[in-house]
Structure formats: C-alpha cells, structure tokens
C-alpha cells in the first residue's frame, strides 16, 4: 500500500471520517460522511460541520472536536442529527510540526439501532419493575437451591411483604424454610418443588385452622420463569374465607350476624335479583326490604361500572366461585364507592343457586387515594420544574451580569443606556417566570418574615379593583388577625393569580368576595390534607362566575393545564399557587359546581411575633476590596461574575468545581477573604464543598448562591455556619451589597 492510496481506502470505509480545521470547516470527507449528510465530498469542503449535519449556526454544545482541540486529547460524544439518527462521534486533535493544534479528525459511527435497542430494553425493564412494585397483589420470586429441595427469596414486592408480615431487606437470599418454618406443614414447599420440576403452573390455597376456625388463608398461584426462577402471586383471603365460613354455618346465625353488623350484606339469584338485604343496606339506599326483594340491583350501579359488575357475576359461576369488586352505587348520600367480596352458593350438584355479597363503603379511602396520587404527581413535576428554573436562572445570570457590567461604564446619556435598562427589565420578567416555577416546585421562599395577610389582601384587591371595574368587590377581614410566616411577594402573587382566575370566570362581570379568618384544624382534617393540626389563617376567594365541572376541578392545579385557548395563558398560575401554599406549610382546597361559581380556601399556619416591614429598595453598587474565590461549574456564570467582581474592586480566582476549590483553598487559603460558592455542582455539591472549606480554612467567609431559591438544602448549609445566600440572577448592586455586609466585620 502506497501513501497515495490512503484517501481511497478511507473513502471506502463505512465509518464517517472528516478532517476539519480549527473553525470546524471541512477540509476532507470520505464517501460515508457525504452520504450521511446527503452531500458529495466536494460540496462539503469549506463548510462548517454543524451547518452540514445539524443545520445550526454555531457548534453543538457537546462537540467532541472542540473538546479534543481544547484538551489536546481524543474526545467523544453521542449526538442526534435532525433526521433523528444517533451517532457516536470521536474527535482526534491534529498538530503541526511545532505541536500546535491545527484542527481535528472526526470519526463517526451510526449507532441508531443500538440506541433504539437500549431504549426499548430499558423501557421494558422499567415497565415490569413498576408493575411488580406497585401491584396491589403480593408477588415473590424464588430461586431453587439444593437441586430444587429448597428455595431462597430473590425479591418480594411491598404488597407481598405486607401480606407475609416480613421485611424485604431482612429476607432477601434467605431460605423459605428458614423464613416460614411451617411451609412443610402447609404443603406449600411440595407445590414449589412440583412446579420447579414440571414447569406446570399451580394454584394452591395455604390455610391454617385453630380450634375449628380459619386462622389464615392465602390464595397462591405459582409458575416458573424461563430463567428457572419461580414466581408466586398471592392474596390474603382470610377475612373473606372467615366471612364465608360464618355465612355457610347456619342460616339462622348468618341472619343474626348480618342484621347486627355495619357491613352491607346481600343475597341475589343468578340474575341479580335480591333474595336478602341487610338492614344496613336498606338504610344506605333509603329503601325498605319489601321495595328491594325480587328487584335487580343493577339499576343502582353507576353506568360506567356495570360492565365490570357483569364480568364479576360471570366469574362467580366458575371456580373458585369468588369475586372482589369495587363499584359506585346511588345511595341516599349520592354516589358512593362500595367494595364487595362475593361468594357463590352451590347446591349438592355443584350448581350456582345464589350469590352472597359482603360490602363496605370505601368512598373516604378512594378520596384519600386520589389526593395522594395528586400530591405525588405534583411533587414529581415540581422537581422537574425546579430543575428547569435553576438552569434558566443560570442563563439569566449571564445576561444580567453582562448588562450590569455595561451599565457600570456608561451614564444615562449613552445611546445604549435605555437598551441595557430594557434588558434588565426583561431579565426581571424572566426571573418572575422562574419564580413561579420555583414556587410551584415547592422551593420558592425567598424572604420569609411575619406578615399581615389583611394588609396584603387589602393591597392586592385594591389594585385588582382599579383595573377590573366591571367586577364588584366585597371584603370581610377578621380583626386582630395573627401574622403568618411568609414571603410577602409570593403571597401577593398567589392572591393576584386567584383574582385573575376569578375575573376570567366572570366574562360578563360579577362579584369577587374576599374573606380572612382564624380557624382551628383538627388532626383528622389536617391528615386528609397532609398538614399539621393547629391554628391557621384562612383566606377565601369566591367568585360568581361560570364554575367548574368535576373533571376540570380535578386538574386545575396541574402545571400547564388551562381552559383558555392556545396562546392566552401559560397554565402556571394555579400550579404556582398550589406550590407556593404547600411551600409555606399550608394547603388549599376548592369548591365549585358548573354554573355556581367557585371558592378557593387557602390555609396558612398562624405564627407569633410582630409584622415585618416591606423589603428595602436596591442600593447603588458598592466598591470593596479583598480576594474572592469564585466557584461554579457553569462557564457562563464564571465568565460574567469574574469581571463584575473585578469591577467592584476585588481580586478574583476561579474554580470550575468543588474539588478545584478545595485544592485551591489547601494551597492558598490564607490569601482568600471570601468564597462565592455555587450550591448545585456535579461530583461535589455546594454542601460538601462548604464543609471541606470550613475544615481547611475556618475563618474564610462563604457566600452561597444558586439558581434554586432558599429551600431546604440551602437553609441547612446556612444553619451549618454559611455567611449568606444570594439567588441567581442577581445584579451587580445586589452582589456588592451582600459582599459588603459579609466582609465589613472581618478581622
């Protein structure tokens, strides 16, 4: 092979190979590269790679070629092109004879199929993992030992651990004969051995009697996986079996038991016509026994639950002749959720002659489950919203900082002065949006102090009334209202969002009612709202508008949910209201019916102490002196904060991570007056970095800053002795004031 043959050989490879200069302009490309871009090698020469493949005007954020040229070492990254295909790109730096970087060689592999397979496998595993963890039925996985003579626990889901009365962590990899010594006596070990040996699934009830009474009854279904492991699916049917035994024992005892218990008991024929109804059933449905006997129960069932009820009836006609059903029924109290444990009654020939059902009102449980799901959903989305706000605040920091730097060097007569002031105003507006996101994320308290809700409410409703004169306002403020610990600005945001929501619900005009009062919340009511009992201040906002359906009411606090047409609202208003109230350890509920208006009730814990004055106005930038170590993993923050600090008169050193900061403190700690420390960093976060700084240099002042607000993590760091907190984005004036306050008392 001759040197002149190398280009033709490279051109024949299926891997993409591209030579580029320092500006990422293509110098040479092989055929595979040109084919992937729909170009020819000749048409690519002289053009930027990011323009050819990704239709961008600037390099990709994680470009491996730039990384390779910067570090002088090979680098790689996964990048997805505009047509949705995934590539593994490797960059290799090129050098001239003097060792100077002249460009880079890019090697690309199409890994789309590999990525798709990885994603499919990960999604499949996740689905089955979630199914196993959240199943209401007990599930356990066993592996055979001693040639199938015994079995060890490989896993058990939470429902199974509850049914078995065991701890998952304490029993993993332990033998079943050790965890349940009675497994021999109950015959269950032999069932496991048979299924493991034959591979045929088996159903097997595990039951134990004491003094002629059922002590325990588990319905088990055992099957074998292709891996050789066994899976058992089991339910605790003890209560159901006890009820069945009691019912079958004698008609007389059965009737006496039924007529004196709180559960609902019915007996129907195979067509669903009542043969017997307990007094509790008659009371709940407001009908006499005579009115019910001989009639079908189906008209009492909610239309949407009738199909499931019919399936349960069919299930009762075949072994094991039992069924469990949850359905809605129309009672004297309206629609109520009822849970039924049903059992078929057989004659001597094994034919089903009737069905006995034992029911219970589970409406309260259903309501609590629904609220719990809502809370979990809001917390999950809140975490995402908080992360977005944090990253966005870092970008705003770069914009705000550069605007502050430019403004510090010009006066009001400069032609760019108003434009720069406009940029600052837009940054403030964007920061308000991230404040809503942080408020929704339950991480948005900034300046907490005792505040008078009457005063805040009066101010907000007055401002609203002046701008919405078609809406009448009626207020009723409780005298001597105790203060609450709150962020004044955020509570104003909550009230204004609710006022705007009420205005939108009254397009033809109406009346807005605002009331404050002190209430005592008992333990039961507090638990239903995941709050603590005690004294609360309640603010009620009521409108005479269109009201809401149940479907709308169940989603109004979801982020990005809105009933307005596209482009006329972000859907963050009520979501941020929910997050802010929760973040202040309060809760909110809403009452509304279609056509009857809406009432929002906000509950905030009452506090002791006197009311705090409003925040002071921002001061002009203050110059200072000293040496500051700036620690942040975001290049945009380092790039703008360093010149701001230098403009204020400080000497500045930079560290791009917590570990870099610790190394610098270890060598130069005596010369550092203050560390400006970012809270959220990879590898070593702000909390750990702060603790290490305190160990190495106890006298160095530390100012914590973050795109997040003063939430739990930042508050904990402050409790450990951190000297202050500053939320991004901040102006040069805010930064200088904070530094001056911390450094003015230095020795």
XYZ file of C-alpha atoms in Angstrom:
747
model
C 0.000 0.000 0.000
C 1.334 3.406 -1.059
C 0.652 6.690 0.826
C -1.339 7.978 -2.126
C -3.699 5.010 -1.677
C -4.786 6.091 1.849
C -7.558 8.548 0.759
C -9.172 5.945 -1.461
C -9.013 3.366 1.312
C -10.555 5.759 3.825
C -13.184 6.700 1.272
C -14.219 3.043 1.014
C -14.873 2.666 4.755
C -18.476 2.639 6.041
C -17.457 4.744 9.054
C -17.696 8.519 8.615
C -14.296 10.264 8.531
C -13.977 14.036 8.272
C -10.904 16.265 8.555
C -11.609 19.778 9.843
C -9.677 22.940 10.676
C -9.777 24.800 13.980
C -13.003 26.589 12.931
C -14.707 23.225 12.187
C -14.611 23.798 8.418
C -14.418 20.585 6.413
C -11.043 20.004 4.720
C -11.727 16.469 3.524
C -14.553 13.929 3.943
C -14.954 10.318 2.865
C -17.937 8.925 0.984
C -19.724 7.598 4.074
C -19.725 11.079 5.627
C -21.080 12.667 2.460
C -23.802 10.020 2.156
C -24.948 10.542 5.739
C -25.398 14.266 5.045
C -26.924 13.861 1.577
C -23.938 15.701 0.070
C -20.840 14.995 -2.002
C -17.337 15.190 -0.521
C -16.585 18.142 -2.795
C -19.717 20.116 -1.743
C -18.790 19.764 1.929
C -15.296 21.250 1.719
C -15.038 24.714 3.292
C -18.378 24.475 5.144
C -18.906 24.046 8.900
C -19.780 20.543 10.104
C -22.595 21.796 12.334
C -24.112 23.611 9.356
C -23.990 20.489 7.151
C -25.372 17.858 9.551
C -27.376 19.791 12.136
C -28.434 22.976 10.290
C -27.074 25.062 13.162
C -25.452 28.490 13.148
C -22.995 27.598 15.899
C -21.167 24.481 17.158
C -23.049 21.769 19.057
C -22.908 22.253 22.867
C -21.110 18.929 23.422
C -18.947 18.946 20.276
C -16.168 16.321 20.753
C -13.906 18.084 18.195
C -13.841 21.301 20.198
C -13.181 19.257 23.339
C -10.355 17.362 21.622
C -8.730 20.577 20.360
C -9.120 22.196 23.794
C -7.698 19.311 25.807
C -5.298 18.090 23.098
C -6.684 14.601 23.771
C -9.271 12.442 21.979
C -12.884 13.065 22.995
C -16.237 11.544 22.120
C -19.959 12.304 22.376
C -23.324 10.966 21.308
C -25.192 13.363 19.009
C -28.573 13.054 17.310
C -28.966 14.527 13.821
C -32.036 16.408 12.622
C -33.409 13.248 10.988
C -33.480 11.502 14.377
C -30.486 9.200 13.906
C -27.912 8.730 16.673
C -24.157 8.837 16.079
C -21.119 8.183 18.239
C -18.603 10.881 17.282
C -14.929 10.763 18.227
C -12.634 13.744 17.800
C -8.857 13.455 17.461
C -6.715 16.644 17.514
C -4.185 17.254 14.722
C -0.901 19.088 15.218
C 1.727 20.810 13.085
C 5.446 20.144 13.412
C 5.677 22.606 16.290
C 2.950 20.851 18.273
C 0.296 23.467 17.622
C -3.297 22.266 17.205
C -4.293 22.713 13.564
C -7.698 21.072 13.617
C -9.315 17.727 14.297
C -10.273 14.466 12.645
C -13.827 13.271 13.277
C -14.721 9.564 13.222
C -18.470 8.851 13.237
C -20.398 5.637 13.815
C -24.154 5.280 13.230
C -25.448 3.722 16.478
C -29.153 4.376 15.900
C -30.141 0.718 16.068
C -28.048 0.162 19.194
C -29.616 3.201 20.905
C -33.120 2.061 19.922
C -32.469 -1.404 21.340
C -31.050 0.058 24.558
C -34.069 2.340 24.977
C -36.531 -0.475 24.248
C -34.822 -2.774 26.759
C -34.680 -0.045 29.401
C -38.369 0.843 28.893
C -39.392 -2.820 29.056
C -37.447 -3.394 32.264
C -38.909 -0.230 33.784
C -42.491 -1.241 32.951
C -42.141 -4.647 34.583
C -40.290 -3.182 37.573
C -43.096 -0.652 38.142
C -45.758 -3.349 37.711
C -44.017 -5.542 40.291
C -43.526 -2.708 42.779
C -46.998 -1.149 42.558
C -49.134 -4.272 42.190
C -51.802 -4.499 44.889
C -51.416 -8.294 44.848
C -48.493 -9.925 46.636
C -45.668 -11.231 44.424
C -42.500 -13.113 45.364
C -39.625 -14.528 43.304
C -37.711 -17.641 44.413
C -34.568 -19.385 43.188
C -34.031 -23.109 43.706
C -31.166 -24.392 45.877
C -30.052 -27.905 46.780
C -31.316 -29.218 43.452
C -34.831 -27.902 43.976
C -35.230 -29.169 47.540
C -35.381 -25.671 48.960
C -35.826 -22.131 47.660
C -34.428 -18.710 48.568
C -36.115 -15.301 48.297
C -34.837 -13.299 45.322
C -37.387 -10.496 45.653
C -40.782 -9.647 47.100
C -42.955 -6.618 46.315
C -44.297 -4.243 49.021
C -47.778 -5.793 48.908
C -46.264 -9.263 49.407
C -44.139 -8.083 52.318
C -47.252 -6.642 53.994
C -49.265 -9.822 53.473
C -46.415 -12.034 54.699
C -45.605 -9.735 57.609
C -41.910 -9.720 56.690
C -39.219 -7.178 55.844
C -37.917 -7.346 52.278
C -34.328 -6.408 53.154
C -34.144 -8.861 56.065
C -35.318 -11.828 53.987
C -33.612 -11.455 50.609
C -31.479 -14.539 49.770
C -32.790 -16.423 52.829
C -34.368 -19.857 52.536
C -38.142 -20.115 52.602
C -37.859 -22.931 55.153
C -35.961 -20.509 57.402
C -38.367 -17.571 56.971
C -41.536 -19.726 57.156
C -40.735 -22.915 59.121
C -44.380 -24.063 58.695
C -44.001 -24.318 54.903
C -43.624 -28.120 55.228
C -46.744 -28.436 57.371
C -48.835 -26.318 54.998
C -47.749 -28.354 51.955
C -46.536 -25.275 50.106
C -42.913 -26.440 49.781
C -44.084 -29.525 47.873
C -46.059 -27.275 45.499
C -42.943 -25.185 44.795
C -40.895 -28.339 44.188
C -43.520 -29.725 41.796
C -43.788 -26.530 39.722
C -39.994 -26.202 39.580
C -39.657 -29.839 38.477
C -42.523 -29.991 35.933
C -42.792 -26.350 34.807
C -46.602 -26.559 35.075
C -48.318 -23.686 36.964
C -50.416 -24.481 40.023
C -52.991 -22.715 42.155
C -52.762 -23.613 45.817
C -54.526 -22.204 48.869
C -52.452 -22.072 52.041
C -54.797 -22.349 55.008
C -54.479 -22.988 58.725
C -57.191 -23.671 61.284
C -57.113 -23.252 65.050
C -59.934 -24.633 67.201
C -62.011 -25.242 64.095
C -61.677 -21.625 62.916
C -59.735 -20.286 59.943
C -56.519 -18.647 61.153
C -55.050 -17.727 57.767
C -55.965 -18.298 54.117
C -53.726 -17.278 51.219
C -54.664 -17.929 47.584
C -51.423 -18.716 45.708
C -50.671 -19.069 42.004
C -47.187 -20.452 41.257
C -45.444 -20.534 37.869
C -41.915 -20.971 36.536
C -39.904 -18.419 34.558
C -37.621 -19.286 31.665
C -34.709 -18.391 33.949
C -35.668 -21.277 36.238
C -36.909 -18.966 38.986
C -40.377 -19.394 40.490
C -42.947 -16.624 40.887
C -45.812 -16.752 43.366
C -48.782 -14.414 43.101
C -50.818 -14.433 46.303
C -53.689 -12.679 48.036
C -54.756 -12.709 51.656
C -58.296 -14.064 51.586
C -58.506 -14.716 55.310
C -61.257 -12.195 56.037
C -63.252 -13.350 53.038
C -62.947 -17.031 53.991
C -63.905 -16.326 57.571
C -66.986 -14.474 56.336
C -67.859 -17.363 54.015
C -67.492 -19.907 56.787
C -69.681 -17.898 59.080
C -72.331 -17.453 56.394
C -72.407 -21.125 55.477
C -72.505 -22.382 59.087
C -76.206 -21.831 59.517
C -78.909 -19.622 58.068
C -80.038 -18.539 61.498
C -76.593 -17.499 62.744
C -75.920 -15.956 59.361
C -79.011 -13.774 59.590
C -78.275 -12.717 63.173
C -74.721 -11.776 62.229
C -75.785 -9.866 59.137
C -78.547 -7.916 60.809
C -76.227 -6.689 63.566
C -73.084 -5.754 61.657
C -72.118 -2.499 59.964
C -71.039 -4.104 56.667
C -73.548 -4.437 53.841
C -74.775 -7.958 53.135
C -76.960 -9.052 50.237
C -78.018 -12.297 48.645
C -79.100 -12.330 44.993
C -80.082 -15.017 42.494
C -78.044 -15.738 39.344
C -79.993 -12.989 37.522
C -79.031 -10.392 40.143
C -82.462 -10.145 41.845
C -82.424 -9.531 45.592
C -83.203 -12.545 47.796
C -81.990 -10.910 51.014
C -80.777 -7.424 52.054
C -79.319 -6.470 55.421
C -80.761 -3.570 57.415
C -77.534 -1.610 56.810
C -78.053 -1.970 53.041
C -81.628 -0.730 53.296
C -80.527 2.258 55.400
C -77.735 3.227 52.998
C -80.007 3.103 49.949
C -83.063 4.578 51.672
C -85.349 1.692 50.699
C -87.316 -0.935 52.590
C -86.651 -4.656 52.318
C -90.022 -5.052 50.577
C -89.084 -2.462 47.942
C -85.864 -4.307 47.112
C -86.706 -8.023 47.247
C -87.273 -9.503 43.800
C -85.774 -6.483 42.006
C -82.395 -6.341 40.228
C -79.553 -4.482 41.918
C -78.078 -3.336 38.572
C -80.108 -0.058 38.247
C -78.461 1.131 41.487
C -74.974 0.713 39.974
C -73.212 3.573 38.178
C -73.495 3.190 34.404
C -69.685 3.205 33.975
C -69.272 0.323 36.460
C -71.968 -2.003 35.107
C -69.707 -3.809 32.627
C -67.212 -4.680 35.403
C -70.095 -5.813 37.620
C -71.381 -8.130 34.886
C -67.899 -9.628 34.476
C -67.741 -10.280 38.231
C -71.123 -12.028 38.084
C -69.859 -14.315 35.304
C -66.689 -15.051 37.294
C -68.820 -16.263 40.209
C -70.269 -19.083 38.061
C -66.930 -20.951 37.877
C -64.252 -22.000 40.380
C -63.214 -20.679 42.808
C -66.721 -19.084 42.808
C -65.468 -15.863 44.406
C -65.041 -12.291 43.204
C -63.902 -8.938 44.541
C -65.413 -5.786 43.069
C -65.302 -2.034 43.651
C -68.219 -0.096 42.171
C -70.146 3.164 42.537
C -73.772 2.991 43.615
C -76.509 5.611 44.053
C -77.307 5.871 47.789
C -79.214 8.375 49.876
C -75.882 10.226 50.166
C -75.323 10.324 46.398
C -72.780 8.255 44.502
C -70.651 6.210 46.921
C -67.819 3.734 46.304
C -68.616 0.238 47.634
C -66.214 -2.722 47.864
C -67.792 -6.175 47.540
C -66.444 -9.605 48.456
C -68.801 -12.045 46.709
C -69.200 -15.805 47.032
C -71.405 -18.143 45.040
C -73.705 -20.546 46.899
C -73.701 -24.052 45.407
C -76.263 -26.861 45.686
C -75.355 -30.512 46.236
C -74.773 -30.943 42.492
C -72.328 -28.058 42.307
C -74.693 -25.675 40.543
C -74.713 -21.973 41.484
C -78.046 -21.147 43.104
C -77.331 -17.727 44.618
C -74.617 -15.205 45.347
C -73.820 -13.711 48.753
C -72.021 -10.367 48.850
C -70.399 -8.549 51.758
C -69.858 -4.855 51.032
C -68.263 -1.838 52.635
C -68.350 1.897 51.899
C -64.806 2.831 50.792
C -65.568 6.328 49.495
C -63.303 8.021 52.041
C -60.438 5.688 51.155
C -60.909 6.406 47.445
C -60.863 10.134 48.133
C -57.631 9.872 50.119
C -56.030 7.718 47.404
C -56.944 10.304 44.774
C -55.447 13.110 46.873
C -52.281 11.098 47.462
C -51.848 10.457 43.734
C -52.316 14.174 43.071
C -49.705 15.097 45.691
C -47.205 12.583 44.293
C -47.780 13.804 40.742
C -47.340 17.441 41.759
C -44.129 16.630 43.647
C -42.676 14.764 40.665
C -43.483 17.531 38.189
C -42.368 20.086 40.766
C -38.894 18.518 40.805
C -38.713 18.894 37.023
C -39.984 22.483 37.157
C -37.423 23.385 39.804
C -34.588 21.982 37.694
C -35.732 23.953 34.651
C -35.947 27.149 36.711
C -32.473 26.551 38.159
C -30.855 26.129 34.741
C -32.772 29.080 33.319
C -31.667 31.285 36.221
C -28.044 30.440 35.418
C -28.600 31.705 31.865
C -30.330 34.820 33.192
C -27.308 35.340 35.439
C -25.128 35.639 32.363
C -27.494 38.149 30.734
C -27.997 40.186 33.919
C -24.291 40.227 34.705
C -23.240 41.444 31.293
C -25.928 44.134 31.341
C -24.687 45.264 34.775
C -21.099 45.394 33.510
C -22.061 47.522 30.527
C -24.234 49.834 32.616
C -21.456 50.378 35.163
C -19.315 52.008 32.489
C -21.858 54.403 30.927
C -24.285 57.107 32.012
C -27.872 57.889 31.034
C -26.773 59.931 28.014
C -25.197 56.964 26.280
C -27.233 55.792 23.237
C -27.244 52.205 24.544
C -28.288 53.080 28.086
C -32.031 52.596 27.603
C -31.478 49.352 25.693
C -29.420 47.947 28.550
C -32.035 49.048 31.087
C -34.607 47.297 28.911
C -32.530 44.116 29.028
C -32.525 44.303 32.836
C -36.301 44.693 32.858
C -36.692 41.658 30.611
C -34.388 39.690 32.913
C -36.619 40.659 35.853
C -39.686 39.487 33.922
C -37.976 36.197 33.102
C -36.910 35.854 36.751
C -40.568 36.327 37.743
C -41.445 33.387 35.489
C -38.786 31.187 37.078
C -40.037 32.350 40.474
C -43.435 30.900 39.541
C -41.735 27.658 38.547
C -39.751 27.558 41.793
C -42.880 28.381 43.750
C -44.687 25.507 42.052
C -41.668 23.284 42.733
C -42.093 23.953 46.464
C -38.682 25.565 46.611
C -39.540 29.209 46.185
C -39.435 31.002 49.553
C -37.028 33.925 49.343
C -37.599 36.453 52.158
C -39.705 34.875 54.895
C -40.958 37.112 57.716
C -44.127 37.594 59.812
C -46.675 39.345 57.576
C -50.220 40.660 57.989
C -52.468 38.867 55.494
C -55.190 41.504 55.948
C -52.802 44.215 54.790
C -51.546 42.149 51.834
C -55.070 41.152 50.818
C -56.324 44.736 51.051
C -53.458 45.988 48.877
C -53.920 43.280 46.223
C -57.698 43.547 45.990
C -57.462 47.343 45.754
C -55.024 47.094 42.857
C -57.243 44.494 41.165
C -60.426 46.558 41.638
C -58.856 49.618 39.990
C -58.048 47.652 36.813
C -61.192 45.477 36.609
C -64.036 47.902 37.261
C -66.637 45.537 35.777
C -66.060 43.251 38.795
C -67.605 44.187 42.133
C -65.515 43.508 45.247
C -66.831 42.606 48.710
C -64.334 42.098 51.560
C -64.612 40.850 55.116
C -61.350 40.952 57.078
C -61.138 39.378 60.525
C -59.891 41.856 63.169
C -56.725 41.083 65.167
C -55.606 38.540 62.577
C -52.396 36.794 63.728
C -49.400 37.057 61.380
C -48.103 34.204 59.226
C -44.501 33.351 58.325
C -44.445 34.049 54.596
C -42.749 35.619 51.619
C -44.766 38.798 51.065
C -44.140 38.893 47.289
C -45.201 35.302 46.812
C -48.409 35.675 48.810
C -49.236 38.722 46.684
C -48.621 36.543 43.614
C -50.980 33.868 44.997
C -53.801 36.370 45.567
C -53.378 38.124 42.221
C -53.369 34.781 40.396
C -56.615 33.830 42.143
C -58.159 37.233 41.350
C -57.243 36.904 37.672
C -58.646 33.371 37.637
C -61.906 34.685 39.130
C -62.050 37.535 36.577
C -61.651 35.056 33.716
C -64.520 33.012 35.154
C -66.816 36.111 35.066
C -66.599 37.348 31.443
C -69.875 39.265 31.797
C -68.988 40.809 35.145
C -69.805 39.640 38.660
C -68.717 39.905 42.270
C -65.467 38.866 43.937
C -65.716 38.036 47.657
C -62.581 38.090 49.820
C -62.619 36.973 53.453
C -59.986 36.283 56.138
C -60.493 34.446 59.428
C -58.727 32.303 62.029
C -59.640 28.592 62.165
C -58.584 25.580 64.237
C -57.707 22.499 62.171
C -58.171 19.160 63.929
C -55.955 16.109 63.378
C -58.358 14.274 61.043
C -58.890 17.228 58.700
C -55.164 18.058 58.750
C -54.202 14.475 57.883
C -56.553 14.449 54.889
C -54.626 17.467 53.527
C -51.143 16.227 54.548
C -50.782 19.095 57.023
C -50.288 19.516 60.777
C -53.184 20.280 63.139
C -53.320 23.657 64.850
C -54.305 27.287 64.316
C -54.441 28.543 60.713
C -55.282 31.787 58.942
C -57.767 31.131 56.130
C -58.184 33.375 53.075
C -61.274 32.633 50.977
C -61.588 33.911 47.398
C -65.098 33.431 45.952
C -66.439 34.403 42.541
C -69.921 34.339 40.987
C -68.598 33.017 37.694
C -69.195 30.007 35.481
C -67.913 27.431 37.952
C -66.133 24.191 37.061
C -67.028 20.615 36.219
C -65.598 17.790 38.309
C -63.134 16.925 35.518
C -61.795 20.495 35.366
C -61.734 20.838 39.153
C -59.564 17.714 39.466
C -56.880 19.207 37.169
C -56.796 22.922 37.929
C -53.575 22.703 39.946
C -51.756 20.690 37.251
C -48.938 22.675 35.631
C -49.640 23.879 32.072
C -53.321 22.908 32.340
C -55.577 25.750 31.181
C -59.144 26.088 29.918
C -58.186 29.140 27.857
C -57.484 28.977 24.162
C -53.957 28.416 22.862
C -51.639 31.390 23.325
C -53.711 33.117 26.046
C -52.139 31.648 29.160
C -49.232 29.529 30.360
C -51.270 27.326 32.700
C -48.768 28.073 35.505
C -50.978 30.403 37.555
C -52.861 27.936 39.754
C -49.983 25.447 39.685
C -47.692 28.085 41.199
C -50.440 28.962 43.724
C -50.509 25.319 44.796
C -46.703 25.106 45.056
C -46.300 28.358 46.984
C -49.001 27.448 49.512
C -47.513 23.977 50.021
C -44.063 25.511 50.390
C -45.403 27.695 53.215
C -46.587 24.514 55.012
C -50.188 25.322 54.178
C -52.821 23.739 51.950
C -55.528 24.813 49.519
C -58.897 23.395 48.506
C -61.553 24.445 46.043
C -65.338 24.143 45.966
C -67.105 24.665 42.657
C -70.033 23.496 40.570
C -70.853 24.233 36.973
C -72.798 27.494 36.834
C -72.466 28.172 40.587
C -69.116 29.946 40.896
C -66.001 28.840 42.766
C -64.412 29.265 46.203
C -60.687 28.832 46.842
C -59.694 28.418 50.504
C -56.039 28.965 51.437
C -54.839 27.819 54.868
C -51.507 29.141 56.248
C -50.183 28.309 59.747
C -50.624 31.178 62.200
C -47.384 32.497 63.721
C -46.240 34.512 66.711
C -44.331 37.793 66.561
C -44.839 41.198 65.008
C -45.384 42.022 61.350
C -42.278 42.717 59.269
C -41.892 45.829 57.103
C -41.565 45.571 53.335
C -38.176 44.949 51.747
C -35.844 47.896 51.211
C -35.110 49.313 47.763
C -31.969 48.182 45.939
C -28.858 50.324 46.553
C -26.232 51.508 44.074
C -23.186 49.210 43.608
C -20.677 49.428 46.477
C -16.976 49.051 45.816
C -14.967 46.798 48.045
C -11.552 45.197 48.460
C -10.168 41.754 49.138
C -9.626 38.427 47.387
C -12.546 36.237 46.337
C -12.583 32.623 45.142
C -15.444 32.192 42.633
C -16.682 28.555 42.492
C -19.202 27.496 39.828
C -19.432 24.640 37.307
C -21.262 26.842 34.770
C -18.877 28.643 32.403
C -21.466 31.347 31.693
C -21.575 32.234 35.403
C -17.800 32.303 35.762
C -17.446 34.431 32.627
C -19.783 37.140 33.916
C -19.252 37.068 37.692
C -15.473 37.431 37.474
C -15.492 40.805 35.655
C -18.350 42.020 37.887
C -16.302 41.255 40.995
C -13.206 42.848 39.479
C -15.223 45.932 38.512
C -16.298 46.186 42.170
C -12.644 46.251 43.243
C -11.989 42.630 44.243
C -9.177 40.283 43.201
C -10.736 37.107 41.801
C -9.687 33.476 41.405
C -11.966 30.922 39.697
C -12.673 27.216 40.261
C -14.875 25.162 37.963
C -15.798 22.502 40.543
C -15.885 21.791 44.242
C -12.702 19.720 44.057
C -10.819 22.511 42.267
C -11.953 24.900 45.006
C -10.734 22.574 47.768
C -7.337 22.169 46.066
C -7.019 25.965 45.756
C -8.000 26.549 49.406
C -5.499 23.918 50.504
C -2.661 25.808 48.773
C -3.787 29.467 49.025
C -6.420 29.541 51.782
C -4.597 32.203 53.790
C -4.954 34.691 50.943
C -8.714 34.253 50.416
C -11.194 36.580 52.126
C -14.439 35.098 50.774
C -15.667 32.160 48.674
C -18.631 32.782 46.345
C -19.917 29.191 46.200
C -22.477 27.640 43.831
C -24.807 25.179 45.571
C -25.605 22.731 42.743
C -22.497 21.175 41.174
C -21.728 17.653 39.916
C -19.422 15.281 41.785
C -19.022 17.519 44.871
C -22.007 19.758 45.628
C -22.071 23.048 47.488
C -22.882 21.469 50.855
C -19.912 19.089 50.837
C -17.613 21.784 49.432
C -18.659 24.182 52.213
C -17.924 21.586 54.906
C -14.455 20.913 53.447
C -13.701 24.651 53.249
C -14.657 25.078 56.909
C -12.234 22.256 57.838
C -9.336 23.724 55.839
C -9.934 27.460 56.414
C -12.382 28.141 59.276
C -12.019 31.947 59.010
C -12.804 32.244 55.298
C -16.245 33.798 54.671
C -18.604 31.853 52.356
C -21.484 33.336 50.329
C -23.746 30.634 48.876
C -25.535 31.252 45.561
C -27.801 29.136 43.365
C -30.335 29.131 40.575
C -32.607 27.486 43.141
C -34.057 29.569 45.926
C -33.523 29.338 49.673
C -35.026 25.894 50.005
C -34.263 23.056 52.417
C -30.759 22.237 51.172
C -29.544 25.848 51.149
C -31.162 26.506 54.527
C -29.299 23.538 56.028
C -25.976 24.882 54.735
C -26.746 28.280 56.297
C -27.504 26.560 59.610
C -24.022 24.989 59.496
C -22.417 28.456 59.521
C -22.512 29.719 55.940
C -22.384 33.537 55.931
C -25.180 34.301 53.441
C -27.257 33.306 50.429
C -27.817 35.033 47.064
C -30.160 33.725 44.396
C -29.353 33.933 40.704
C -29.862 36.054 38.707
C -28.514 38.960 40.751
C -27.359 42.400 39.715
C -24.006 43.999 40.464
C -25.740 46.163 43.066
C -27.242 43.159 44.879
C -23.906 41.333 44.777
C -21.947 44.312 46.099
C -24.400 44.886 48.960
C -24.204 41.242 50.036
C -20.396 41.202 49.904
C -20.141 44.453 51.839
C -22.453 43.118 54.576
C -20.417 39.924 54.976
C -16.918 41.416 54.732
C -17.383 44.625 56.748
C -16.801 42.826 60.077
C -13.720 40.870 59.018
C -10.779 40.975 61.381
